[in-house]
Amino acid sequence: MSRIQPLSHGLAASEPPVAKLVASQLRRMRRIVDAAVELAEQGGFDAVRLRDVAERSDVALGTLYKYFRGKEDILLFAFNEGLRRLEQGLFERRVAGATPLERVTEFFRRATRGLLQNPQLGGALIRAMSGGDRETAVQIAGSNRRITRMLVTALRDEALDPDAPVDAFAPTESEREIAEALIGVWFAALIGWVIGNEPDLDTITRKMNVAARLMLAGARDGSAR
Amino acid sequence: MSRIQPLSHGLAASEPPVAKLVASQLRRMRRIVDAAVELAEQGGFDAVRLRDVAERSDVALGTLYKYFRGKEDILLFAFNEGLRRLEQGLFERRVAGATPLERVTEFFRRATRGLLQNPQLGGALIRAMSGGDRETAVQIAGSNRRITRMLVTALRDEALDPDAPVDAFAPTESEREIAEALIGVWFAALIGWVIGNEPDLDTITRKMNVAARLMLAGARDGSAR
DNA sequence: CCGCCGTTTGGAACGTGTTCTAATTATTCG
DNA sequence: CGAATAATTAGAACACGTTCCAAACGGCGG
């Protein structure tokens, strides 16, 4: 059986097919993530008590920490799996829209819908992202690249290949700038949603549409530079 | 002596001169905040252990919770005081710049500088903001309005009256949109800084300049609508 | 089959945010 | 002043993330 190192990082963040884990270990890991997600779906971030996660997944508490660095790490892993689903969805049905603005708006609508589908879970995932532990930085950077890739392909009206390595994707300078800013707006809107819980899918989508309209208009000359 | 209610909210969020607290209570509150800030300055968010805060401020742990709802609440209060200082600074020396873009960039530069002055403290304050407790929503909404006011007056090239009630300030629809998006970008950049700690003042300022350039160009026709 | 060695387990233990309580102190008011 | 009322205190207690440990387990090379 392979030696398990601190683990879980570099795993969700990069592509390597999930390190070298035996099947039984993969199953264990899956049970852990599933249990955490179930608990989050029912009661949000706070309901994900690691003792419960351990019990539900038939794993000792200590083992849990062999697979993940901590609570946020598990949820970040789930977040990344959500991203993968989103990528797959974008691949199967490309974002529609005649203009970049329409496509970008549509992309954010679909991404947001995924998160708000189960508000409890979505809020938990976002809290995990914004929790700001130094150790999760790599994970988050990885997620960011994936989101950037999706956004920019939507912007370009290109097809998205979910299986291509993320690092192979190279946006232009101006694309990167726009993407970074828009993702910032999106992220802030999501945090606002988690904290205040007022806005719904349409509100957030509208916000993103407004921001994208401003930024795409301003970049009109540079977006294909 | 006046009855202390759950307290601390509605206090930092709105203007009312700090509820009805006797001088000794005001002093106690001040000691608490000061102690928390000192600890945060030295060791960041995690170093603010409430037992230490209580000891340093010569207050019982339980009393601390009479004044604030929790750890984040104290730091949010300090954040608001920082905002007040920033407002005062903007009043004393108005943001310079011939164009809206220059002024907005300069505003974010000054705001960011204030936060990064002491990185430990700044990081702690931002973690408190993004921590996403439902109870702190009011606080955060209040801070948001204050920042919006500063940003929009910079945009308009108007003078800022730090003593005017925040709610009296009414941005236009398009101003509100731009401000909301830009503040989102700023916030996301700050969180990125807290998590990754790579970027410095200049990097963040540049990011804000890029975002502002895009958005102000896009809104050129609408900013005075 | 045996022994090795890394993994898993169950559970104790620790740190810290938060809550609770009984006793004490401070303030207000008649 | 004296009594009533509110605030403060010290410290226990609780919850939960995280760490640690000794014992049991499991697969693999010999």
Short mmCIF file of C-alpha atoms (C1' of nucleotides) in Angstrom, two decimals:
data_model
loop_
_atom_site.label_atom_id
_atom_site.label_comp_id
_atom_site.label_asym_id
_atom_site.label_seq_id
_atom_site.Cartn_x
_atom_site.Cartn_y
_atom_site.Cartn_z
CA MET A 1 0.00 0.00 0.00
CA SER A 2 1.37 3.38 -0.89
CA ARG A 3 2.51 5.83 1.70
CA ILE A 4 0.06 8.61 2.25
CA GLN A 5 1.76 11.96 2.58
CA PRO A 6 0.09 15.05 3.96
CA LEU A 7 -2.08 14.51 0.86
CA SER A 8 -5.13 16.07 -0.66
CA HIS A 9 -3.26 19.06 -1.92
CA GLY A 10 -1.78 19.01 -5.33
CA LEU A 11 -4.48 16.48 -5.80
CA ALA A 12 -7.48 18.63 -6.35
CA ALA A 13 -5.36 21.53 -7.49
CA SER A 14 -3.59 19.80 -10.35
CA GLU A 15 -4.51 17.10 -12.75
CA PRO A 16 -2.39 14.04 -11.77
CA PRO A 17 -5.05 11.31 -11.52
CA VAL A 18 -5.31 11.43 -7.75
CA ALA A 19 -1.81 10.49 -6.66
CA LYS A 20 -1.13 6.84 -6.06
CA LEU A 21 -3.96 5.63 -3.96
CA VAL A 22 -5.20 2.10 -3.83
CA ALA A 23 -8.80 1.49 -4.74
CA SER A 24 -9.84 1.02 -1.14
CA GLN A 25 -8.26 4.32 -0.27
CA LEU A 26 -10.01 6.04 -3.12
CA ARG A 27 -13.26 4.66 -1.86
CA ARG A 28 -12.51 5.89 1.64
CA MET A 29 -11.75 9.33 0.31
CA ARG A 30 -14.96 9.36 -1.67
CA ARG A 31 -16.98 8.35 1.36
CA ILE A 32 -15.43 11.18 3.32
CA VAL A 33 -16.25 13.79 0.71
CA ASP A 34 -19.73 12.42 0.21
CA ALA A 35 -20.45 12.46 3.91
CA ALA A 36 -19.23 16.03 4.21
CA VAL A 37 -21.35 17.12 1.28
CA GLU A 38 -24.44 15.42 2.67
CA LEU A 39 -24.03 17.15 5.98
CA ALA A 40 -23.40 20.48 4.27
CA GLU A 41 -26.51 20.05 2.15
CA GLN A 42 -28.62 19.65 5.23
CA GLY A 43 -27.17 22.20 7.57
CA GLY A 44 -24.49 24.25 5.87
CA PHE A 45 -20.92 24.84 6.89
CA ASP A 46 -21.45 24.53 10.61
CA ALA A 47 -23.28 21.25 10.27
CA VAL A 48 -20.19 19.65 8.81
CA ARG A 49 -18.78 18.39 12.08
CA LEU A 50 -15.74 16.32 11.43
CA ARG A 51 -16.71 13.79 14.04
CA ASP A 52 -19.94 13.27 12.13
CA VAL A 53 -18.14 13.13 8.82
CA ALA A 54 -15.84 10.48 10.22
CA GLU A 55 -18.69 8.44 11.60
CA ARG A 56 -20.79 8.69 8.44
CA SER A 57 -17.92 7.65 6.24
CA ASP A 58 -16.87 4.83 8.55
CA VAL A 59 -13.45 6.29 9.03
CA ALA A 60 -11.54 7.21 12.13
CA LEU A 61 -11.15 10.88 12.86
CA GLY A 62 -7.41 10.60 12.60
CA THR A 63 -7.60 8.96 9.19
CA LEU A 64 -9.64 11.85 7.94
CA TYR A 65 -6.66 14.07 8.59
CA LYS A 66 -4.46 11.73 6.59
CA TYR A 67 -6.53 12.51 3.54
CA PHE A 68 -7.33 16.15 4.08
CA ARG A 69 -5.64 18.98 5.89
CA GLY A 70 -8.81 19.98 7.62
CA LYS A 71 -12.43 20.82 7.27
CA GLU A 72 -12.05 23.48 4.63
CA ASP A 73 -9.89 21.17 2.61
CA ILE A 74 -12.66 18.62 2.26
CA LEU A 75 -15.13 21.22 1.13
CA LEU A 76 -12.64 22.74 -1.28
CA PHE A 77 -12.22 19.31 -2.76
CA ALA A 78 -15.98 19.11 -3.21
CA PHE A 79 -15.92 22.57 -4.75
CA ASN A 80 -13.39 21.41 -7.29
CA GLU A 81 -15.55 18.45 -8.15
CA GLY A 82 -18.37 20.88 -8.71
CA LEU A 83 -16.15 22.83 -11.05
CA ARG A 84 -15.44 19.65 -12.93
CA ARG A 85 -19.15 19.06 -13.33
CA LEU A 86 -19.58 22.60 -14.55
CA GLU A 87 -16.80 22.14 -17.07
CA GLN A 88 -18.41 18.96 -18.26
CA GLY A 89 -21.73 20.71 -18.61
CA LEU A 90 -20.15 23.53 -20.58
CA PHE A 91 -18.54 20.99 -22.82
CA GLU A 92 -21.75 19.13 -23.49
CA ARG A 93 -23.76 22.26 -24.05
CA ARG A 94 -21.72 25.27 -24.95
CA VAL A 95 -22.68 28.63 -23.62
CA ALA A 96 -25.08 30.29 -26.00
CA GLY A 97 -25.12 33.92 -27.02
CA ALA A 98 -24.22 36.07 -29.96
CA THR A 99 -22.09 38.61 -28.10
CA PRO A 100 -19.30 38.20 -25.55
CA LEU A 101 -21.51 39.93 -23.02
CA GLU A 102 -24.31 37.44 -23.51
CA ARG A 103 -21.97 34.51 -23.26
CA VAL A 104 -20.17 35.78 -20.17
CA THR A 105 -23.45 36.52 -18.47
CA GLU A 106 -24.74 33.10 -19.36
CA PHE A 107 -21.59 31.50 -18.01
CA PHE A 108 -21.96 33.21 -14.66
CA ARG A 109 -25.62 32.35 -14.58
CA ARG A 110 -24.87 28.69 -14.97
CA ALA A 111 -22.00 28.76 -12.51
CA THR A 112 -24.07 30.59 -9.94
CA ARG A 113 -27.02 28.30 -10.47
CA GLY A 114 -24.82 25.36 -9.67
CA LEU A 115 -23.86 26.90 -6.39
CA LEU A 116 -27.29 28.08 -5.39
CA GLN A 117 -28.96 24.82 -6.33
CA ASN A 118 -28.49 23.72 -2.78
CA PRO A 119 -28.04 26.96 -0.84
CA GLN A 120 -26.74 25.25 2.26
CA LEU A 121 -24.08 23.41 0.36
CA GLY A 122 -23.24 26.38 -1.81
CA GLY A 123 -22.81 28.60 1.20
CA ALA A 124 -20.61 26.03 2.86
CA LEU A 125 -18.37 25.75 -0.18
CA ILE A 126 -18.02 29.51 -0.43
CA ARG A 127 -17.24 29.84 3.22
CA ALA A 128 -14.55 27.25 2.77
CA MET A 129 -13.12 29.25 -0.12
CA SER A 130 -13.09 32.56 1.68
CA GLY A 131 -12.01 31.13 4.99
CA GLY A 132 -8.50 32.18 4.21
CA ASP A 133 -6.31 29.45 5.54
CA ARG A 134 -2.82 29.73 4.18
CA GLU A 135 -2.70 26.03 3.41
CA THR A 136 -5.63 26.11 1.07
CA ALA A 137 -4.03 28.74 -1.14
CA VAL A 138 -2.89 26.19 -3.70
CA GLN A 139 -6.33 24.68 -3.98
CA ILE A 140 -7.91 28.04 -4.46
CA ALA A 141 -5.36 29.13 -7.03
CA GLY A 142 -6.16 25.98 -8.95
CA SER A 143 -9.89 26.61 -8.83
CA ASN A 144 -9.26 30.13 -9.99
CA ARG A 145 -7.40 28.93 -13.06
CA ARG A 146 -10.19 26.57 -13.92
CA ILE A 147 -12.80 29.29 -13.62
CA THR A 148 -10.67 31.64 -15.66
CA ARG A 149 -10.42 29.06 -18.39
CA MET A 150 -14.16 28.57 -18.52
CA LEU A 151 -14.82 32.27 -18.54
CA VAL A 152 -12.31 33.05 -21.24
CA THR A 153 -13.46 30.27 -23.52
CA ALA A 154 -16.99 31.60 -23.14
CA LEU A 155 -15.69 35.05 -23.93
CA ARG A 156 -13.94 33.79 -27.04
CA ASP A 157 -16.85 31.59 -28.02
CA GLU A 158 -14.54 28.63 -28.12
CA ALA A 159 -15.17 25.04 -27.13
CA LEU A 160 -13.98 23.95 -23.73
CA ASP A 161 -12.01 20.77 -23.38
CA PRO A 162 -12.53 19.66 -19.78
CA ASP A 163 -9.76 17.10 -20.03
CA ALA A 164 -7.02 19.40 -21.22
CA PRO A 165 -4.56 20.39 -18.50
CA VAL A 166 -5.52 23.72 -17.01
CA ASP A 167 -2.02 25.07 -17.18
CA ALA A 168 -1.95 24.63 -20.92
CA PHE A 169 -4.55 27.34 -21.22
CA ALA A 170 -3.11 30.75 -21.90
CA PRO A 171 -5.33 33.81 -21.90
CA THR A 172 -4.07 37.05 -23.35
CA GLU A 173 -3.13 39.82 -21.01
CA SER A 174 -6.37 41.65 -21.52
CA GLU A 175 -8.42 38.50 -21.18
CA ARG A 176 -6.67 37.75 -17.93
CA GLU A 177 -7.38 41.21 -16.63
CA ILE A 178 -11.05 41.05 -17.47
CA ALA A 179 -11.41 37.56 -16.10
CA GLU A 180 -9.66 38.39 -12.87
CA ALA A 181 -11.83 41.40 -12.27
CA LEU A 182 -15.07 39.66 -13.18
CA ILE A 183 -14.27 36.67 -11.02
CA GLY A 184 -13.57 39.09 -8.21
CA VAL A 185 -16.97 40.66 -8.64
CA TRP A 186 -18.56 37.24 -8.74
CA PHE A 187 -16.75 36.07 -5.66
CA ALA A 188 -17.68 39.18 -3.73
CA ALA A 189 -21.29 38.78 -4.79
CA LEU A 190 -21.29 35.19 -3.60
CA ILE A 191 -19.81 36.15 -0.26
CA GLY A 192 -22.43 38.84 0.02
CA TRP A 193 -25.01 36.19 -0.67
CA VAL A 194 -23.62 33.89 1.99
CA ILE A 195 -23.53 36.65 4.56
CA GLY A 196 -26.77 38.34 3.78
CA ASN A 197 -28.71 35.65 1.98
CA GLU A 198 -30.98 38.16 0.31
CA PRO A 199 -30.07 37.93 -3.33
CA ASP A 200 -31.11 35.03 -5.48
CA LEU A 201 -29.84 33.63 -8.73
CA ASP A 202 -31.37 36.39 -10.83
CA THR A 203 -29.96 39.14 -8.66
CA ILE A 204 -26.46 37.79 -8.86
CA THR A 205 -26.78 37.13 -12.56
CA ARG A 206 -27.91 40.69 -13.07
CA LYS A 207 -24.96 41.99 -11.10
CA MET A 208 -22.61 39.99 -13.22
CA ASN A 209 -24.31 41.20 -16.35
CA VAL A 210 -23.86 44.79 -15.26
CA ALA A 211 -20.20 44.32 -14.39
CA ALA A 212 -19.52 42.41 -17.59
CA ARG A 213 -21.26 45.03 -19.68
CA LEU A 214 -19.09 47.75 -18.19
CA MET A 215 -15.88 45.83 -18.55
CA LEU A 216 -16.47 44.39 -21.98
CA ALA A 217 -17.42 47.76 -23.33
CA GLY A 218 -14.27 49.24 -21.88
CA ALA A 219 -12.13 46.50 -23.35
CA ARG A 220 -13.82 46.51 -26.72
CA ASP A 221 -10.65 47.46 -28.51
CA GLY A 222 -8.37 45.27 -26.46
CA SER A 223 -10.21 42.04 -25.91
CA ALA A 224 -8.72 40.40 -28.98
CA ARG A 225 -5.43 42.20 -28.88
CA MET B 1 -26.38 52.57 34.36
CA SER B 2 -28.06 51.83 31.13
CA ARG B 3 -29.04 48.33 30.20
CA ILE B 4 -26.67 46.78 27.76
CA GLN B 5 -28.45 44.83 25.08
CA PRO B 6 -26.72 42.30 22.88
CA LEU B 7 -24.92 45.47 21.78
CA SER B 8 -22.15 46.38 19.44
CA HIS B 9 -24.34 46.05 16.42
CA GLY B 10 -26.16 49.00 15.11
CA LEU B 11 -23.39 50.77 16.90
CA ALA B 12 -20.59 50.50 14.47
CA ALA B 13 -22.96 50.11 11.58
CA SER B 14 -24.90 53.29 12.06
CA GLU B 15 -24.06 56.70 13.37
CA PRO B 16 -25.92 56.99 16.71
CA PRO B 17 -23.13 58.18 19.04
CA VAL B 18 -22.51 54.74 20.51
CA ALA B 19 -25.83 54.02 22.13
CA LYS B 20 -26.24 55.04 25.73
CA LEU B 21 -23.09 53.93 27.39
CA VAL B 22 -21.64 55.48 30.46
CA ALA B 23 -18.13 56.82 30.24
CA SER B 24 -16.69 53.89 32.15
CA GLN B 25 -18.36 51.55 29.71
CA LEU B 26 -17.01 53.44 26.77
CA ARG B 27 -13.57 53.15 28.26
CA ARG B 28 -14.01 49.44 28.76
CA MET B 29 -15.11 49.01 25.20
CA ARG B 30 -12.13 51.00 24.01
CA ARG B 31 -9.76 48.89 26.04
CA ILE B 32 -11.23 45.76 24.51
CA VAL B 33 -10.84 47.00 20.96
CA ASP B 34 -7.35 48.31 21.63
CA ALA B 35 -6.25 45.03 23.13
CA ALA B 36 -7.63 43.10 20.20
CA VAL B 37 -5.90 45.39 17.73
CA GLU B 38 -2.58 45.13 19.55
CA LEU B 39 -2.74 41.37 19.49
CA ALA B 40 -3.74 41.37 15.84
CA GLU B 41 -0.87 43.68 14.99
CA GLN B 42 1.59 41.26 16.49
CA GLY B 43 0.27 37.93 15.37
CA GLY B 44 -2.70 38.35 13.07
CA PHE B 45 -6.17 36.91 13.34
CA ASP B 46 -5.22 33.76 15.20
CA ALA B 47 -3.25 35.66 17.80
CA VAL B 48 -6.39 37.45 18.91
CA ARG B 49 -7.36 34.98 21.59
CA LEU B 50 -10.33 36.28 23.44
CA ARG B 51 -8.95 35.15 26.77
CA ASP B 52 -5.92 37.31 26.09
CA VAL B 53 -8.05 40.19 24.93
CA ALA B 54 -10.04 39.94 28.12
CA GLU B 55 -6.96 39.84 30.30
CA ARG B 56 -5.22 42.70 28.49
CA SER B 57 -8.25 44.92 28.74
CA ASP B 58 -8.93 44.02 32.36
CA VAL B 59 -12.33 42.70 31.57
CA ALA B 60 -13.95 39.39 32.28
CA LEU B 61 -14.44 37.08 29.37
CA GLY B 62 -18.18 37.17 29.86
CA THR B 63 -18.26 40.96 29.81
CA LEU B 64 -16.52 40.94 26.50
CA TYR B 65 -19.51 39.13 25.08
CA LYS B 66 -21.80 41.81 26.49
CA TYR B 67 -20.11 44.34 24.28
CA PHE B 68 -19.47 42.29 21.19
CA ARG B 69 -21.10 39.31 19.62
CA GLY B 70 -17.84 37.54 19.17
CA LYS B 71 -14.32 37.74 17.93
CA GLU B 72 -15.11 38.90 14.44
CA ASP B 73 -17.36 41.57 15.82
CA ILE B 74 -14.51 43.21 17.67
CA LEU B 75 -12.32 43.26 14.61
CA LEU B 76 -15.15 44.55 12.47
CA PHE B 77 -15.52 47.38 14.91
CA ALA B 78 -11.83 48.14 14.52
CA PHE B 79 -12.25 47.97 10.76
CA ASN B 80 -14.96 50.58 10.96
CA GLU B 81 -12.75 52.80 13.00
CA GLY B 82 -10.15 52.42 10.31
CA LEU B 83 -12.72 53.49 7.77
CA ARG B 84 -13.44 56.55 9.85
CA ARG B 85 -9.75 57.43 9.83
CA LEU B 86 -9.68 56.97 6.10
CA GLU B 87 -12.69 59.24 5.69
CA GLN B 88 -11.01 61.84 7.84
CA GLY B 89 -7.86 61.57 5.78
CA LEU B 90 -9.81 61.98 2.56
CA PHE B 91 -11.51 65.01 4.01
CA GLU B 92 -8.27 66.64 5.04
CA ARG B 93 -6.54 65.89 1.80
CA ARG B 94 -8.84 65.23 -1.09
CA VAL B 95 -7.97 62.60 -3.59
CA ALA B 96 -5.93 64.16 -6.38
CA GLY B 97 -6.25 63.45 -10.07
CA ALA B 98 -7.59 65.04 -13.19
CA THR B 99 -9.66 62.10 -14.42
CA PRO B 100 -12.13 59.84 -12.63
CA LEU B 101 -9.77 56.95 -13.30
CA GLU B 102 -6.89 58.67 -11.59
CA ARG B 103 -9.00 59.61 -8.62
CA VAL B 104 -10.53 56.18 -8.21
CA THR B 105 -7.14 54.54 -8.47
CA GLU B 106 -5.73 56.96 -5.94
CA PHE B 107 -8.60 56.24 -3.59
CA PHE B 108 -8.00 52.52 -3.69
CA ARG B 109 -4.31 53.07 -3.27
CA ARG B 110 -4.86 55.00 -0.08
CA ALA B 111 -7.44 52.59 1.23
CA THR B 112 -5.23 49.61 0.50
CA ARG B 113 -2.21 51.30 2.01
CA GLY B 114 -4.11 51.76 5.22
CA LEU B 115 -4.83 48.07 5.37
CA LEU B 116 -1.38 46.88 4.41
CA GLN B 117 0.36 49.29 6.74
CA ASN B 118 0.35 46.58 9.32
CA PRO B 119 -0.08 43.37 7.34
CA GLN B 120 -0.94 41.27 10.36
CA LEU B 121 -3.67 43.62 11.43
CA GLY B 122 -4.92 44.16 7.91
CA GLY B 123 -5.13 40.46 7.30
CA ALA B 124 -6.99 39.96 10.54
CA LEU B 125 -9.52 42.64 9.67
CA ILE B 126 -10.12 41.17 6.25
CA ARG B 127 -10.52 37.70 7.62
CA ALA B 128 -13.09 39.08 10.01
CA MET B 129 -14.95 40.67 7.09
CA SER B 130 -14.99 37.59 4.95
CA GLY B 131 -15.60 35.19 7.78
CA GLY B 132 -19.24 35.15 6.83
CA ASP B 133 -21.11 35.05 10.06
CA ARG B 134 -24.71 35.89 9.61
CA GLU B 135 -24.70 38.23 12.60
CA THR B 136 -22.05 40.48 11.18
CA ALA B 137 -24.05 41.19 8.06
CA VAL B 138 -25.29 44.54 9.33
CA GLN B 139 -21.80 45.68 10.21
CA ILE B 140 -20.51 44.73 6.82
CA ALA B 141 -23.38 46.37 5.01
CA GLY B 142 -22.59 49.55 6.90
CA SER B 143 -18.93 49.42 6.00
CA ASN B 144 -19.91 48.85 2.41
CA ARG B 145 -22.02 52.00 2.34
CA ARG B 146 -19.16 54.01 3.78
CA ILE B 147 -16.72 52.71 1.22
CA THR B 148 -19.20 53.34 -1.55
CA ARG B 149 -19.59 56.91 -0.41
CA MET B 150 -15.85 57.50 -0.41
CA LEU B 151 -15.44 55.90 -3.79
CA VAL B 152 -18.27 57.80 -5.42
CA THR B 153 -17.20 61.16 -4.06
CA ALA B 154 -13.74 60.47 -5.44
CA LEU B 155 -15.33 59.55 -8.74
CA ARG B 156 -17.33 62.77 -8.77
CA ASP B 157 -14.41 64.82 -7.55
CA GLU B 158 -16.52 66.09 -4.71
CA ALA B 159 -15.56 66.84 -1.14
CA LEU B 160 -16.30 64.19 1.45
CA ASP B 161 -18.03 65.15 4.67
CA PRO B 162 -17.04 62.47 7.15
CA ASP B 163 -19.66 63.63 9.63
CA ALA B 164 -22.65 63.48 7.34
CA PRO B 165 -24.87 60.46 7.91
CA VAL B 166 -23.97 57.73 5.49
CA ASP B 167 -27.55 57.03 4.57
CA ALA B 168 -27.97 60.57 3.33
CA PHE B 169 -25.61 59.80 0.51
CA ALA B 170 -27.34 58.80 -2.69
CA PRO B 171 -25.31 57.58 -5.64
CA THR B 172 -26.92 57.35 -9.03
CA GLU B 173 -27.80 53.96 -10.38
CA SER B 174 -24.76 53.81 -12.57
CA GLU B 175 -22.48 55.06 -9.83
CA ARG B 176 -23.81 52.38 -7.56
CA GLU B 177 -23.20 49.72 -10.15
CA ILE B 178 -19.64 50.78 -10.76
CA ALA B 179 -18.89 51.15 -7.09
CA GLU B 180 -20.34 47.78 -6.24
CA ALA B 181 -18.31 46.04 -8.90
CA LEU B 182 -15.08 47.85 -8.08
CA ILE B 183 -15.45 47.20 -4.39
CA GLY B 184 -16.02 43.57 -5.24
CA VAL B 185 -12.79 43.48 -7.18
CA TRP B 186 -10.98 45.20 -4.34
CA PHE B 187 -12.38 42.85 -1.77
CA ALA B 188 -11.45 39.81 -3.79
CA ALA B 189 -7.96 41.18 -4.27
CA LEU B 190 -7.60 41.71 -0.55
CA ILE B 191 -8.77 38.20 0.20
CA GLY B 192 -6.31 36.95 -2.34
CA TRP B 193 -3.65 38.89 -0.55
CA VAL B 194 -4.60 37.45 2.80
CA ILE B 195 -4.60 33.92 1.47
CA GLY B 196 -1.58 34.11 -0.72
CA ASN B 197 0.31 37.02 0.71
CA GLU B 198 2.22 37.55 -2.50
CA PRO B 199 0.95 40.84 -3.78
CA ASP B 200 1.94 44.13 -2.26
CA LEU B 201 0.42 47.57 -2.29
CA ASP B 202 1.54 48.32 -5.82
CA THR B 203 0.20 45.07 -7.20
CA ILE B 204 -3.20 45.59 -5.71
CA THR B 205 -3.24 49.22 -6.76
CA ARG B 206 -2.42 48.17 -10.29
CA LYS B 207 -5.19 45.62 -10.28
CA MET B 208 -7.63 48.26 -9.18
CA ASN B 209 -6.38 50.62 -11.81
CA VAL B 210 -6.94 48.01 -14.49
CA ALA B 211 -10.42 47.19 -13.30
CA ALA B 212 -11.32 50.86 -12.94
CA ARG B 213 -10.00 51.65 -16.37
CA LEU B 214 -12.16 48.97 -17.91
CA MET B 215 -15.25 49.93 -16.02
CA LEU B 216 -14.97 53.66 -16.31
CA ALA B 217 -14.39 53.44 -20.00
CA GLY B 218 -17.43 51.25 -20.34
CA ALA B 219 -19.55 53.64 -18.33
CA ARG B 220 -18.30 56.75 -20.02
CA ASP B 221 -21.73 57.55 -21.40
CA GLY B 222 -23.64 56.47 -18.34
CA SER B 223 -21.65 57.68 -15.37
CA ALA B 224 -23.54 60.94 -15.17
CA ARG B 225 -26.81 59.62 -16.39
"C1'" DC C 1 2.87 -19.13 6.39
"C1'" DC C 2 5.41 -15.41 8.85
"C1'" DG C 3 7.01 -11.15 10.01
"C1'" DC C 4 7.40 -6.44 8.58
"C1'" DC C 5 5.71 -1.97 8.06
"C1'" DG C 6 2.65 1.35 6.76
"C1'" DT C 7 -2.44 2.20 7.57
"C1'" DT C 8 -6.35 2.44 10.26
"C1'" DT C 9 -8.71 2.59 14.51
"C1'" DG C 10 -10.73 4.22 18.87
"C1'" DG C 11 -10.28 7.34 21.96
"C1'" DA C 12 -7.99 10.61 24.84
"C1'" DA C 13 -6.29 15.19 24.92
"C1'" DC C 14 -5.66 20.08 23.78
"C1'" DG C 15 -6.82 24.92 22.30
"C1'" DT C 16 -9.92 28.24 21.66
"C1'" DG C 17 -14.50 30.42 20.74
"C1'" DT C 18 -18.66 30.70 23.20
"C1'" DT C 19 -22.04 30.06 26.97
"C1'" DC C 20 -23.46 29.76 31.67
"C1'" DT C 21 -23.65 30.57 36.75
"C1'" DA C 22 -23.16 32.16 41.28
"C1'" DA C 23 -21.13 35.64 43.78
"C1'" DT C 24 -19.61 40.45 43.94
"C1'" DT C 25 -19.60 45.20 42.79
"C1'" DA C 26 -21.50 49.45 40.92
"C1'" DT C 27 -25.38 52.52 39.95
"C1'" DT C 28 -29.73 54.42 40.44
"C1'" DC C 29 -33.60 55.94 42.93
"C1'" DG C 30 -36.80 56.52 46.69
"C1'" DC D 1 -28.60 56.08 53.38
"C1'" DG D 2 -30.59 51.61 51.86
"C1'" DA D 3 -32.75 48.69 48.81
"C1'" DA D 4 -33.43 47.32 44.18
"C1'" DT D 5 -31.52 46.61 39.91
"C1'" DA D 6 -27.97 46.12 36.58
"C1'" DA D 7 -23.24 45.17 35.35
"C1'" DT D 8 -19.04 42.79 36.26
"C1'" DT D 9 -16.22 39.05 37.71
"C1'" DA D 10 -13.98 34.49 38.08
"C1'" DG D 11 -14.19 30.47 36.57
"C1'" DA D 12 -16.46 26.26 35.16
"C1'" DA D 13 -18.44 24.11 31.28
"C1'" DC D 14 -19.36 23.00 26.51
"C1'" DA D 15 -18.49 22.42 21.39
"C1'" DC D 16 -15.73 21.51 17.86
"C1'" DG D 17 -11.40 21.56 15.08
"C1'" DT D 18 -7.17 19.47 15.50
"C1'" DT D 19 -3.40 16.54 17.32
"C1'" DC D 20 -1.55 12.53 19.41
"C1'" DC D 21 -0.96 7.70 20.76
"C1'" DA D 22 -0.98 2.85 21.45
"C1'" DA D 23 -3.14 -1.07 19.72
"C1'" DA D 24 -5.11 -3.73 15.93
"C1'" DC D 25 -5.16 -4.58 11.01
"C1'" DG D 26 -3.72 -5.78 6.35
"C1'" DG D 27 -1.17 -6.69 2.43
"C1'" DC D 28 3.42 -7.96 0.69
"C1'" DG D 29 8.20 -9.89 0.31
"C1'" DG D 30 10.50 -13.77 1.77
#
